[in-house]
């Protein structure tokens, strides 16, 4: 082809244009929902690139510093919905400075100019001020959906601005945020003629709310499908809300205190009996055995039961699960013990996702908890299980091998043995063979978190077998740089690598030079990486941002926390003094 100029020209022309009219192409591309699929078709030719730009209405940005709002606005002129993520995940564990960045306001300013028709904004780990929420409420007249997950910097005054000015709001979902919870009066800011709300989640607010305002709001919004209240809502209040909203599909109950009279108990049970469409139940703060039966009438169609705030014992969980034959997702605290998980295996044959959280993660003397026995029981009874997050006190290689043999379709396997560096407690061997069994057996695995005593052999297994792995989290593990090298040499689809408290140093860091540009991010903290190693990485890979977070009094030569990510805009300009940016375009 290269020797024939005419044929070469025809080939190049074919890659630059499309035989389809623009209107037809945009119509076809608008049917694609996957971000990956849309990104792939945009690379076919120039016409497809342009059509994909004009037909896209939603954009997902996994790192707010990987691109600028101006570039996004130029690339996609018709966006109505934005999902934007900010701080690294380790900010959830207080390992990222509070003033690290990820301020949403510069994005809102650009969006107000370019996307005045924007309707939806979903933020995760972003810094959000009351001023930003007020700006959002005043500058987007058609705004409908606000979701804030693990964000901080705002107060209930910001929520009041949203309630006051967003006349078309359908969703207000605030979860696990660092909120200055001033008062519950923000609920009274919704206008009396406001009726459009479909989702209201304020479960993580700490103060009392204005219940009369909440009751009026729920009564007005006949399309409300999701209501998740905080623990200031009592069972008596909950009963009044359920009378107003029997159409709910998702419910967060509030607190199970104080005690009810016999008449109130009967009324509450009757109200739960009216929830014919309920599929998700959460909350249950301070739930106790005498009041669990009020839930039974609404359990028949439940697919998701979130008990991560309910300190239930095994017998209480068993009695509840008997009422939930269609359960597919279950979150519990480890207070249920292995006996409680045996009840899961016996009663939940359709279960696909299980999360077991520690009730007292920092109490080494705690007597409750779960072990390999509970996990095994679940695997025998729940053969469809494909997502697990399991915090436990002990584990064995043999148990893990049996679990993945019973449930080979795991896509997410997150095992946390809570005592760092703990071996197989029966054989005293490292847990290498356990995770070797996971990656060999679970060929669909996308996310893996490893724990326990692990040598480099674990990472050799991961590099050799985990061909679909996208996210890997490692802590207190490994023997040498070779462990990290194995992960980077293998795992062709790896996008996020999170490492803390491991013996990996500069050799390991620099072994990923050819890998990092295809990944979204790398996090390393409390490892053996030095400032010189980070500077060398920055010089060799100028299109990466290499950020080092320094702690007060730390060794100047050591890189305490390293965050590496690809960016098309170079170093950010808002980094605080404790964050050193070593690279950029």
Coordinates of C-alpha atoms in Angstrom, one line a residue:
X1 CA 0.0 0.0 0.0
X2 CA 2.8 2.4 0.8
X3 CA 4.3 1.9 -2.8
X4 CA 1.0 3.0 -4.4
X5 CA 0.2 6.7 -3.6
X6 CA -3.4 6.4 -5.0
X7 CA -4.3 3.4 -2.8
X8 CA -2.7 5.0 0.2
X9 CA -4.7 8.2 -0.3
X10 CA -8.0 6.2 -0.6
X11 CA -7.1 4.3 2.6
X12 CA -6.4 7.5 4.6
X13 CA -9.6 9.1 3.3
X14 CA -11.6 6.1 4.4
X15 CA -10.3 6.5 7.9
X16 CA -11.2 10.1 8.1
X17 CA -14.9 10.0 7.0
X18 CA -18.0 8.0 7.4
X19 CA -20.6 7.0 4.7
X20 CA -23.4 7.7 7.1
X21 CA -25.2 11.1 7.2
X22 CA -24.5 13.0 10.4
X23 CA -28.1 12.8 11.7
X24 CA -28.1 9.0 11.3
X25 CA -24.7 8.5 12.9
X26 CA -25.6 10.7 15.9
X27 CA -28.8 8.8 16.3
X28 CA -27.0 5.5 16.3
X29 CA -24.2 6.7 18.7
X30 CA -26.8 8.1 21.1
X31 CA -27.9 4.5 21.8
X32 CA -24.5 3.6 23.2
X33 CA -24.6 3.7 27.0
X34 CA -21.1 2.4 27.9
X35 CA -18.4 5.0 28.3
X36 CA -15.8 2.5 27.0
X37 CA -17.9 1.9 23.8
X38 CA -18.3 5.5 23.1
X39 CA -14.6 6.2 23.6
X40 CA -13.8 3.4 21.2
X41 CA -16.1 4.5 18.4
X42 CA -14.8 8.1 18.6
X43 CA -11.4 6.7 17.4
X44 CA -12.8 5.2 14.2
X45 CA -12.6 8.3 12.1
X46 CA -13.0 12.1 12.2
X47 CA -16.7 12.0 11.4
X48 CA -17.4 9.5 14.2
X49 CA -15.3 11.5 16.6
X50 CA -17.4 14.6 15.8
X51 CA -20.7 12.7 15.9
X52 CA -19.8 11.2 19.3
X53 CA -19.0 14.6 20.6
X54 CA -22.3 16.1 19.6
X55 CA -24.4 13.1 20.6
X56 CA -23.0 12.7 24.1
X57 CA -25.1 14.0 27.0
X58 CA -23.2 12.5 30.0
X59 CA -19.6 12.6 30.8
X60 CA -17.7 10.6 33.5
X61 CA -14.4 12.1 34.8
X62 CA -12.5 9.7 37.1
X63 CA -9.9 12.3 38.2
X64 CA -10.7 16.0 38.3
X65 CA -7.1 16.8 37.6
X66 CA -6.7 14.6 34.5
X67 CA -8.4 17.1 32.3
X68 CA -9.7 20.7 32.6
X69 CA -13.3 21.8 32.5
X70 CA -12.5 24.0 29.5
X71 CA -11.2 21.0 27.5
X72 CA -14.3 19.0 28.5
X73 CA -16.6 21.8 27.4
X74 CA -14.8 22.1 24.0
X75 CA -15.0 18.3 23.4
X76 CA -18.6 17.8 24.4
X77 CA -20.9 20.8 23.8
X78 CA -24.2 19.1 24.7
X79 CA -23.6 17.7 28.2
X80 CA -26.5 17.5 30.6
X81 CA -25.1 15.1 33.2
X82 CA -21.6 15.1 34.8
X83 CA -20.0 12.6 37.1
X84 CA -16.8 13.9 38.7
X85 CA -14.4 12.3 41.1
X86 CA -11.7 14.1 43.1
X87 CA -9.4 13.0 45.9
X88 CA -7.6 9.6 45.9
X89 CA -9.6 6.8 47.6
X90 CA -7.2 6.8 50.6
X91 CA -8.7 10.1 51.7
X92 CA -11.4 7.8 53.2
X93 CA -8.7 6.6 55.6
X94 CA -7.4 10.1 56.5
X95 CA -4.2 9.5 54.5
X96 CA -4.7 12.6 52.2
X97 CA -4.3 16.1 53.6
X98 CA -7.6 17.9 54.3
X99 CA -6.7 20.8 52.0
X100 CA -5.4 18.6 49.2
X101 CA -7.7 20.1 46.6
X102 CA -10.4 18.9 44.2
X103 CA -12.5 22.0 44.5
X104 CA -15.6 21.8 42.4
X105 CA -16.1 25.5 42.0
X106 CA -13.9 26.1 38.9
X107 CA -15.8 23.3 37.2
X108 CA -19.2 24.9 38.0
X109 CA -18.1 28.3 36.6
X110 CA -17.2 26.8 33.3
X111 CA -20.3 24.6 33.2
X112 CA -22.5 27.6 33.9
X113 CA -21.1 29.3 30.8
X114 CA -21.1 26.3 28.6
X115 CA -23.8 24.0 30.0
X116 CA -26.6 26.3 31.4
X117 CA -28.9 23.4 30.5
X118 CA -27.1 20.9 32.8
X119 CA -29.5 18.7 34.8
X120 CA -27.4 16.3 36.8
X121 CA -24.2 16.5 38.9
X122 CA -22.7 13.5 40.8
X123 CA -19.6 14.3 42.8
X124 CA -17.3 11.9 44.8
X125 CA -14.5 13.0 47.1
X126 CA -14.7 16.6 45.9
X127 CA -14.4 19.7 48.0
X128 CA -17.8 21.5 47.9
X129 CA -18.5 24.8 49.7
X130 CA -21.8 26.3 50.5
X131 CA -21.0 29.1 48.0
X132 CA -20.6 26.4 45.3
X133 CA -23.9 24.8 46.1
X134 CA -25.6 28.2 46.0
X135 CA -23.9 29.0 42.7
X136 CA -25.2 25.7 41.4
X137 CA -28.7 26.4 42.5
X138 CA -28.8 29.8 40.9
X139 CA -27.1 29.1 37.6
X140 CA -28.8 26.0 36.3
X141 CA -32.5 26.6 36.0
X142 CA -33.3 23.0 34.8
X143 CA -31.2 21.3 37.4
X144 CA -32.7 18.0 38.6
X145 CA -30.1 15.6 40.2
X146 CA -27.5 16.3 42.9
X147 CA -25.5 13.4 44.4
X148 CA -22.7 14.0 46.9
X149 CA -20.7 11.0 48.0
X150 CA -17.7 11.4 50.5
X151 CA -17.5 15.1 49.8
X152 CA -16.6 17.8 52.4
X153 CA -16.5 21.5 53.0
X154 CA -20.3 22.3 53.0
X155 CA -23.0 22.6 55.5
X156 CA -26.8 22.3 55.7
X157 CA -26.9 26.0 54.6
X158 CA -25.7 24.8 51.2
X159 CA -28.5 22.2 51.2
X160 CA -30.9 24.9 52.0
X161 CA -29.8 26.9 48.9
X162 CA -30.5 23.8 46.8
X163 CA -33.9 23.3 48.3
X164 CA -34.8 26.9 47.9
X165 CA -33.8 27.5 44.3
X166 CA -33.8 24.1 42.4
X167 CA -37.5 24.1 41.4
X168 CA -37.2 21.0 39.2
X169 CA -35.1 18.9 41.6
X170 CA -35.9 15.1 41.4
X171 CA -32.9 13.7 43.4
X172 CA -31.0 14.9 46.4
X173 CA -28.6 12.1 47.5
X174 CA -26.0 13.0 50.2
X175 CA -24.0 10.0 51.5
X176 CA -21.0 9.7 53.8
X177 CA -20.1 13.4 53.5
X178 CA -18.1 15.6 55.9
X179 CA -21.0 18.0 56.5
X180 CA -21.2 20.9 59.0
X181 CA -24.6 19.8 60.3
X182 CA -26.0 23.1 61.6
X183 CA -29.7 22.3 61.8
X184 CA -32.5 20.4 60.2
X185 CA -34.4 23.4 59.1
X186 CA -33.0 23.1 55.5
X187 CA -36.0 20.8 54.8
X188 CA -38.4 23.6 55.3
X189 CA -36.7 25.5 52.4
X190 CA -38.5 23.5 49.8
X191 CA -41.4 25.6 48.5
X192 CA -44.8 24.5 49.5
X193 CA -45.7 24.0 45.8
X194 CA -42.6 21.8 45.2
X195 CA -43.7 18.2 44.2
X196 CA -41.0 16.8 41.9
X197 CA -38.7 14.9 44.3
X198 CA -38.1 11.2 43.5
X199 CA -35.0 10.5 45.7
X200 CA -34.2 12.0 49.1
X201 CA -31.3 10.6 51.1
X202 CA -30.0 12.4 54.2
X203 CA -29.1 9.3 56.2
X204 CA -25.7 10.5 57.3
X205 CA -26.8 13.8 58.8
X206 CA -26.4 13.9 62.6
X207 CA -28.7 16.5 63.8
X208 CA -32.5 16.4 64.2
X209 CA -34.5 17.5 61.2
X210 CA -37.7 19.4 61.0
X211 CA -40.1 16.5 60.9
X212 CA -43.2 18.5 60.1
X213 CA -41.4 19.9 57.0
X214 CA -40.2 16.5 56.1
X215 CA -43.7 15.0 56.4
X216 CA -45.2 17.7 54.3
X217 CA -42.5 17.3 51.6
X218 CA -43.0 13.5 51.5
X219 CA -46.8 13.9 51.3
X220 CA -46.5 16.3 48.4
X221 CA -44.0 14.3 46.3
X222 CA -46.2 11.5 45.0
X223 CA -43.4 10.3 42.7
X224 CA -41.0 9.8 45.6
X225 CA -39.4 6.3 45.3
X226 CA -36.3 6.6 47.5
X227 CA -36.4 7.9 51.1
X228 CA -33.4 7.3 53.4
X229 CA -33.8 9.1 56.7
X230 CA -31.2 9.7 59.5
X231 CA -31.3 8.3 63.0
X232 CA -33.2 11.3 64.3
X233 CA -36.4 9.8 62.8
X234 CA -38.1 7.5 65.3
X235 CA -40.3 4.6 64.5
X236 CA -43.4 6.7 65.3
X237 CA -42.3 9.3 62.8
X238 CA -41.4 6.6 60.3
X239 CA -44.9 5.2 60.4
X240 CA -46.3 8.6 59.5
X241 CA -43.9 8.9 56.6
X242 CA -44.9 5.4 55.3
X243 CA -48.5 6.4 55.2
X244 CA -47.6 9.3 53.0
X245 CA -45.4 7.2 50.6
X246 CA -46.6 3.6 50.1
X247 CA -45.0 3.7 46.6
X248 CA -41.4 3.7 48.0
X249 CA -39.0 1.2 46.4
X250 CA -36.0 2.1 48.7
X251 CA -36.3 2.9 52.4
X252 CA -33.8 4.0 55.1
X253 CA -35.6 3.6 58.4
X254 CA -34.0 5.9 60.9
X255 CA -33.7 4.8 64.5
X256 CA -35.7 2.0 66.2
X257 CA -36.0 4.0 69.4
X258 CA -37.9 4.8 71.6
X259 CA -40.3 2.0 72.4
X260 CA -43.7 1.7 70.8
X261 CA -47.1 1.0 72.4
X262 CA -49.0 -2.1 71.1
X263 CA -51.2 0.2 69.0
X264 CA -48.2 2.0 67.5
X265 CA -46.5 -1.4 66.8
X266 CA -49.6 -2.6 64.9
X267 CA -49.9 0.6 62.9
X268 CA -46.2 0.4 61.9
X269 CA -46.5 -3.2 60.8
X270 CA -49.6 -2.3 58.8
X271 CA -47.7 0.5 57.1
X272 CA -44.8 -1.8 56.1
X273 CA -47.4 -4.2 54.7
X274 CA -48.4 -1.4 52.2
X275 CA -44.9 -1.2 50.8
X276 CA -45.7 -3.6 47.9
X277 CA -42.8 -2.3 45.7
X278 CA -40.0 -2.1 48.3
X279 CA -36.7 -3.7 47.1
X280 CA -34.1 -2.0 49.2
X281 CA -34.1 -1.6 53.0
X282 CA -31.4 0.2 55.1
X283 CA -30.9 2.2 58.3
X284 CA -32.2 0.1 61.3
X285 CA -30.1 2.1 63.8
X286 CA -30.4 0.5 67.3
X287 CA -32.7 -2.2 65.9
X288 CA -33.6 -4.9 68.5
X289 CA -35.2 -8.3 68.2
X290 CA -38.7 -7.3 69.5
X291 CA -39.2 -4.8 66.7
X292 CA -37.7 -6.7 63.7
X293 CA -41.0 -8.4 63.0
X294 CA -42.6 -5.1 61.9
X295 CA -40.3 -5.3 58.8
X296 CA -41.5 -8.8 57.8
X297 CA -44.5 -7.8 55.6
X298 CA -42.2 -5.7 53.4
X299 CA -39.4 -8.3 53.0
X300 CA -40.9 -10.5 50.4
X301 CA -39.5 -8.5 47.4
X302 CA -36.3 -7.2 49.0
X303 CA -33.2 -7.6 46.8
X304 CA -30.9 -5.4 48.9
X305 CA -30.7 -5.4 52.7
X306 CA -28.2 -3.0 54.2
X307 CA -27.6 -3.8 57.9
X308 CA -24.2 -2.0 58.2
X309 CA -25.5 0.2 61.0
X310 CA -27.5 -2.5 62.8
X311 CA -25.7 -4.4 65.6
X312 CA -27.6 -7.6 65.0
X313 CA -26.7 -11.0 66.5
X314 CA -26.9 -14.2 64.6
X315 CA -30.4 -15.2 65.7
X316 CA -31.8 -11.8 64.8
X317 CA -30.2 -11.9 61.3
X318 CA -31.5 -15.5 60.7
X319 CA -35.1 -14.5 61.6
X320 CA -34.9 -11.6 59.2
X321 CA -33.3 -13.5 56.3
X322 CA -36.1 -16.1 56.5
X323 CA -38.4 -13.4 55.2
X324 CA -36.2 -12.3 52.2
X325 CA -36.3 -15.1 49.6
X326 CA -35.2 -12.8 46.7
X327 CA -32.2 -11.2 48.4
X328 CA -29.3 -10.5 46.0
X329 CA -27.2 -8.0 48.0
X330 CA -26.5 -8.0 51.8
X331 CA -24.4 -5.8 54.0
X332 CA -23.9 -6.7 57.6
X333 CA -21.7 -6.0 60.6
X334 CA -19.5 -8.8 61.9
X335 CA -21.6 -8.9 65.1
X336 CA -23.7 -11.6 63.3
X337 CA -20.7 -14.0 63.7
X338 CA -20.2 -17.2 61.7
X339 CA -23.6 -18.4 62.8
X340 CA -25.2 -15.5 61.2
X341 CA -23.4 -16.1 58.0
X342 CA -24.5 -19.8 58.1
X343 CA -28.0 -18.4 58.0
X344 CA -27.0 -16.4 54.9
X345 CA -25.9 -19.6 53.2
X346 CA -29.1 -21.4 54.1
X347 CA -31.6 -18.7 53.2
X348 CA -30.1 -16.6 50.3
X349 CA -29.5 -18.8 47.3
X350 CA -29.8 -15.8 44.9
X351 CA -27.2 -13.7 46.7
X352 CA -24.7 -12.0 44.4
X353 CA -23.0 -9.5 46.7
X354 CA -21.9 -9.7 50.4
X355 CA -20.2 -7.1 52.5
X356 CA -19.2 -7.8 56.1
X357 CA -17.9 -4.8 58.0
X358 CA -16.1 -4.7 61.3
X359 CA -18.2 -3.2 64.2
X360 CA -15.0 -2.4 66.2
X361 CA -12.1 -2.2 63.7
X362 CA -9.6 -0.8 66.2
X363 CA -10.5 -3.0 69.2
X364 CA -8.1 -5.9 69.3
X365 CA -9.8 -7.4 72.4
X366 CA -13.2 -7.7 70.7
X367 CA -14.7 -11.2 71.1
X368 CA -17.1 -11.1 68.2
X369 CA -16.3 -11.3 64.6
X370 CA -16.3 -13.7 61.7
X371 CA -13.8 -16.2 60.4
X372 CA -13.2 -18.5 57.5
X373 CA -16.1 -20.7 58.7
X374 CA -18.7 -18.1 58.0
X375 CA -17.3 -17.3 54.5
X376 CA -17.2 -21.0 53.7
X377 CA -20.9 -21.4 54.7
X378 CA -21.9 -18.6 52.4
X379 CA -19.9 -20.0 49.5
X380 CA -21.7 -23.4 49.8
X381 CA -25.2 -21.9 49.8
X382 CA -24.7 -18.8 47.6
X383 CA -23.2 -20.1 44.3
X384 CA -24.0 -16.9 42.4
X385 CA -21.8 -14.8 44.6
X386 CA -19.6 -12.5 42.6
X387 CA -18.8 -9.5 44.8
X388 CA -17.4 -9.8 48.3
X389 CA -15.9 -7.4 50.9
X390 CA -15.0 -9.5 53.9
X391 CA -13.4 -8.2 57.1
X392 CA -12.3 -11.1 59.3
X393 CA -10.1 -12.0 62.2
X394 CA -8.6 -15.2 60.7
X395 CA -8.4 -17.1 57.4
X396 CA -6.7 -20.1 55.8
X397 CA -5.4 -20.9 52.4
X398 CA -7.6 -24.0 52.1
X399 CA -10.7 -22.0 53.0
X400 CA -10.1 -19.4 50.3
X401 CA -9.4 -22.1 47.7
X402 CA -12.7 -23.9 48.5
X403 CA -14.6 -20.6 48.5
X404 CA -13.5 -19.7 45.0
X405 CA -14.1 -23.2 43.8
X406 CA -17.7 -22.9 45.0
X407 CA -18.1 -19.4 43.5
X408 CA -15.8 -19.1 40.5
X409 CA -17.5 -16.0 39.0
X410 CA -16.1 -13.5 41.4
X411 CA -15.5 -10.1 39.7
X412 CA -14.7 -8.3 43.0
X413 CA -12.8 -10.1 45.8
X414 CA -11.8 -7.9 48.7
X415 CA -10.5 -9.8 51.7
X416 CA -9.3 -8.0 54.7
X417 CA -7.6 -10.0 57.5
X418 CA -7.7 -7.3 60.1
X419 CA -4.4 -8.1 61.8
X420 CA -1.7 -7.0 59.2
X421 CA 0.7 -9.6 58.1
X422 CA -1.2 -12.5 59.7
X423 CA -0.4 -16.0 58.2
X424 CA -2.7 -18.9 57.7
X425 CA -3.6 -19.5 61.4
X426 CA -3.7 -23.3 61.1
X427 CA -0.4 -23.9 59.1
X428 CA 1.4 -20.7 59.9
X429 CA 2.2 -20.4 56.1
X430 CA 1.9 -17.2 54.1
X431 CA -1.5 -16.6 52.4
X432 CA 0.1 -16.8 48.9
X433 CA -1.7 -19.9 47.8
X434 CA -5.1 -18.4 48.8
X435 CA -4.8 -15.5 46.4
X436 CA -3.1 -17.7 43.9
X437 CA -6.3 -19.8 43.9
X438 CA -8.4 -16.6 43.5
X439 CA -6.6 -15.3 40.4
X440 CA -6.3 -18.8 38.8
X441 CA -10.0 -19.7 39.4
X442 CA -11.8 -16.4 39.0
X443 CA -11.0 -15.5 35.4
X444 CA -13.6 -12.6 35.4
X445 CA -11.9 -10.8 38.3
X446 CA -11.9 -7.0 38.0
X447 CA -11.1 -5.8 41.5
X448 CA -8.9 -7.5 44.1
X449 CA -7.8 -6.5 47.7
X450 CA -5.2 -8.7 49.3
X451 CA -4.2 -9.0 53.0
X452 CA -2.5 -11.3 55.4
X453 CA 1.1 -12.5 55.3
X454 CA 2.1 -12.3 51.6
X455 CA 5.4 -12.8 49.8
X456 CA 6.3 -11.9 46.3
X457 CA 4.8 -15.2 45.2
X458 CA 1.3 -13.8 45.5
X459 CA 2.2 -11.0 43.1
X460 CA 3.7 -13.5 40.7
X461 CA 0.4 -15.3 40.6
X462 CA -1.5 -12.0 40.1
X463 CA 0.7 -10.9 37.2
X464 CA 0.5 -14.3 35.6
X465 CA -3.2 -15.0 35.9
X466 CA -5.2 -11.8 36.6
X467 CA -5.7 -10.8 33.0
X468 CA -9.0 -8.9 33.5
X469 CA -7.9 -7.2 36.7
X470 CA -8.6 -3.4 36.7
X471 CA -8.2 -2.3 40.4
X472 CA -5.7 -3.8 42.9
X473 CA -5.2 -2.8 46.5
X474 CA -2.2 -4.0 48.5
X475 CA -1.2 -3.3 52.1
X476 CA 1.4 -4.7 54.5
X477 CA 2.6 -7.2 51.9
X478 CA 5.4 -8.3 49.6
X479 CA 9.1 -9.2 50.1
X480 CA 11.0 -7.1 47.6
X481 CA 10.7 -4.9 44.5
X482 CA 10.0 -8.0 42.5
X483 CA 6.5 -8.2 43.8
X484 CA 5.4 -4.9 42.4
X485 CA 7.3 -5.6 39.2
X486 CA 5.2 -8.7 38.7
X487 CA 2.0 -6.8 39.0
X488 CA 3.1 -4.1 36.5
X489 CA 4.5 -6.6 34.0
X490 CA 1.3 -8.7 34.1
X491 CA -2.3 -7.5 34.5
X492 CA -2.8 -6.0 31.0
X493 CA -6.0 -4.2 32.0
X494 CA -4.8 -2.7 35.3
X495 CA -6.1 0.9 35.7
X496 CA -5.7 1.6 39.5
X497 CA -3.0 0.3 41.7
X498 CA -3.1 1.2 45.4
X499 CA -0.2 0.3 47.7
X500 CA 0.5 1.1 51.3
X501 CA 3.0 -0.1 53.9
X502 CA 5.0 -2.3 51.5
X503 CA 8.7 -2.8 51.0
X504 CA 8.6 -1.6 47.4
X505 CA 11.1 1.1 46.4
X506 CA 12.5 3.0 43.5
X507 CA 13.2 0.0 41.3
X508 CA 9.6 -1.1 41.7
X509 CA 8.3 2.4 41.0
X510 CA 10.4 2.8 37.9
X511 CA 9.5 -0.6 36.5
X512 CA 6.1 0.7 35.5
X513 CA 7.3 3.5 33.1
X514 CA 5.5 1.9 30.1
X515 CA 2.4 1.0 32.2
X516 CA 1.4 4.2 34.0
X517 CA 0.1 6.1 30.9
X518 CA -2.4 3.4 30.3
X519 CA -3.6 3.5 34.0
X520 CA -5.8 6.0 35.7
X521 CA -3.6 6.2 38.9
X522 CA -1.0 4.8 41.2
X523 CA -0.9 5.4 44.9
X524 CA 2.0 4.5 47.1
X525 CA 2.4 5.4 50.8
X526 CA 4.7 4.3 53.6
X527 CA 6.9 2.4 51.0
X528 CA 10.6 2.7 50.3
X529 CA 10.3 5.3 47.5
X530 CA 12.6 8.3 47.6
X531 CA 12.3 11.8 46.2
X532 CA 15.0 11.1 43.7
X533 CA 13.0 8.1 42.4
X534 CA 9.9 10.3 41.9
X535 CA 12.0 13.0 40.1
X536 CA 13.4 10.4 37.7
X537 CA 9.9 9.1 37.0
X538 CA 8.7 12.7 36.4
X539 CA 11.6 13.3 33.9
X540 CA 11.0 10.0 32.0
X541 CA 7.3 10.4 31.8
X542 CA 6.5 14.1 31.3
X543 CA 2.8 13.5 30.5
X544 CA 2.2 12.1 34.0
X545 CA 1.6 14.2 37.1
X546 CA 3.8 12.9 39.9
X547 CA 2.6 14.3 43.3
X548 CA 4.4 13.8 46.6
X549 CA 2.6 14.5 49.9
X550 CA 5.0 15.4 52.6
X551 CA 4.3 15.1 56.3
X552 CA 5.6 17.5 59.0
X553 CA 9.0 16.4 60.3
X554 CA 9.5 13.6 57.7
X555 CA 12.8 12.8 56.0
X556 CA 13.4 15.2 53.1
X557 CA 14.8 12.4 51.0
X558 CA 11.8 10.1 51.4
X559 CA 8.5 10.3 49.4
X560 CA 5.9 9.7 52.1
X561 CA 2.9 9.5 49.8
X562 CA 3.1 9.3 46.1
X563 CA 0.1 9.9 43.7
X564 CA 0.8 9.4 40.0
X565 CA -1.9 10.0 37.3
X566 CA -2.1 10.8 33.7
X567 CA -3.2 14.3 32.7
X568 CA -3.7 16.3 29.5
X569 CA -3.3 19.6 31.3
X570 CA 0.0 19.3 33.2
X571 CA 0.6 20.2 36.8
X572 CA -2.3 21.6 38.8
X573 CA -2.1 25.1 40.1
X574 CA -4.0 24.7 43.3
X575 CA -1.7 22.3 45.2
X576 CA -1.1 23.2 48.8
X577 CA 2.5 23.5 50.1
X578 CA 2.5 20.0 51.5
X579 CA 1.9 18.6 48.0
X580 CA 4.9 18.8 45.6
X581 CA 4.1 18.3 42.0
X582 CA 7.2 17.0 40.1
X583 CA 6.0 16.7 36.6
X584 CA 3.6 17.8 33.8
X585 CA 3.5 18.6 30.2

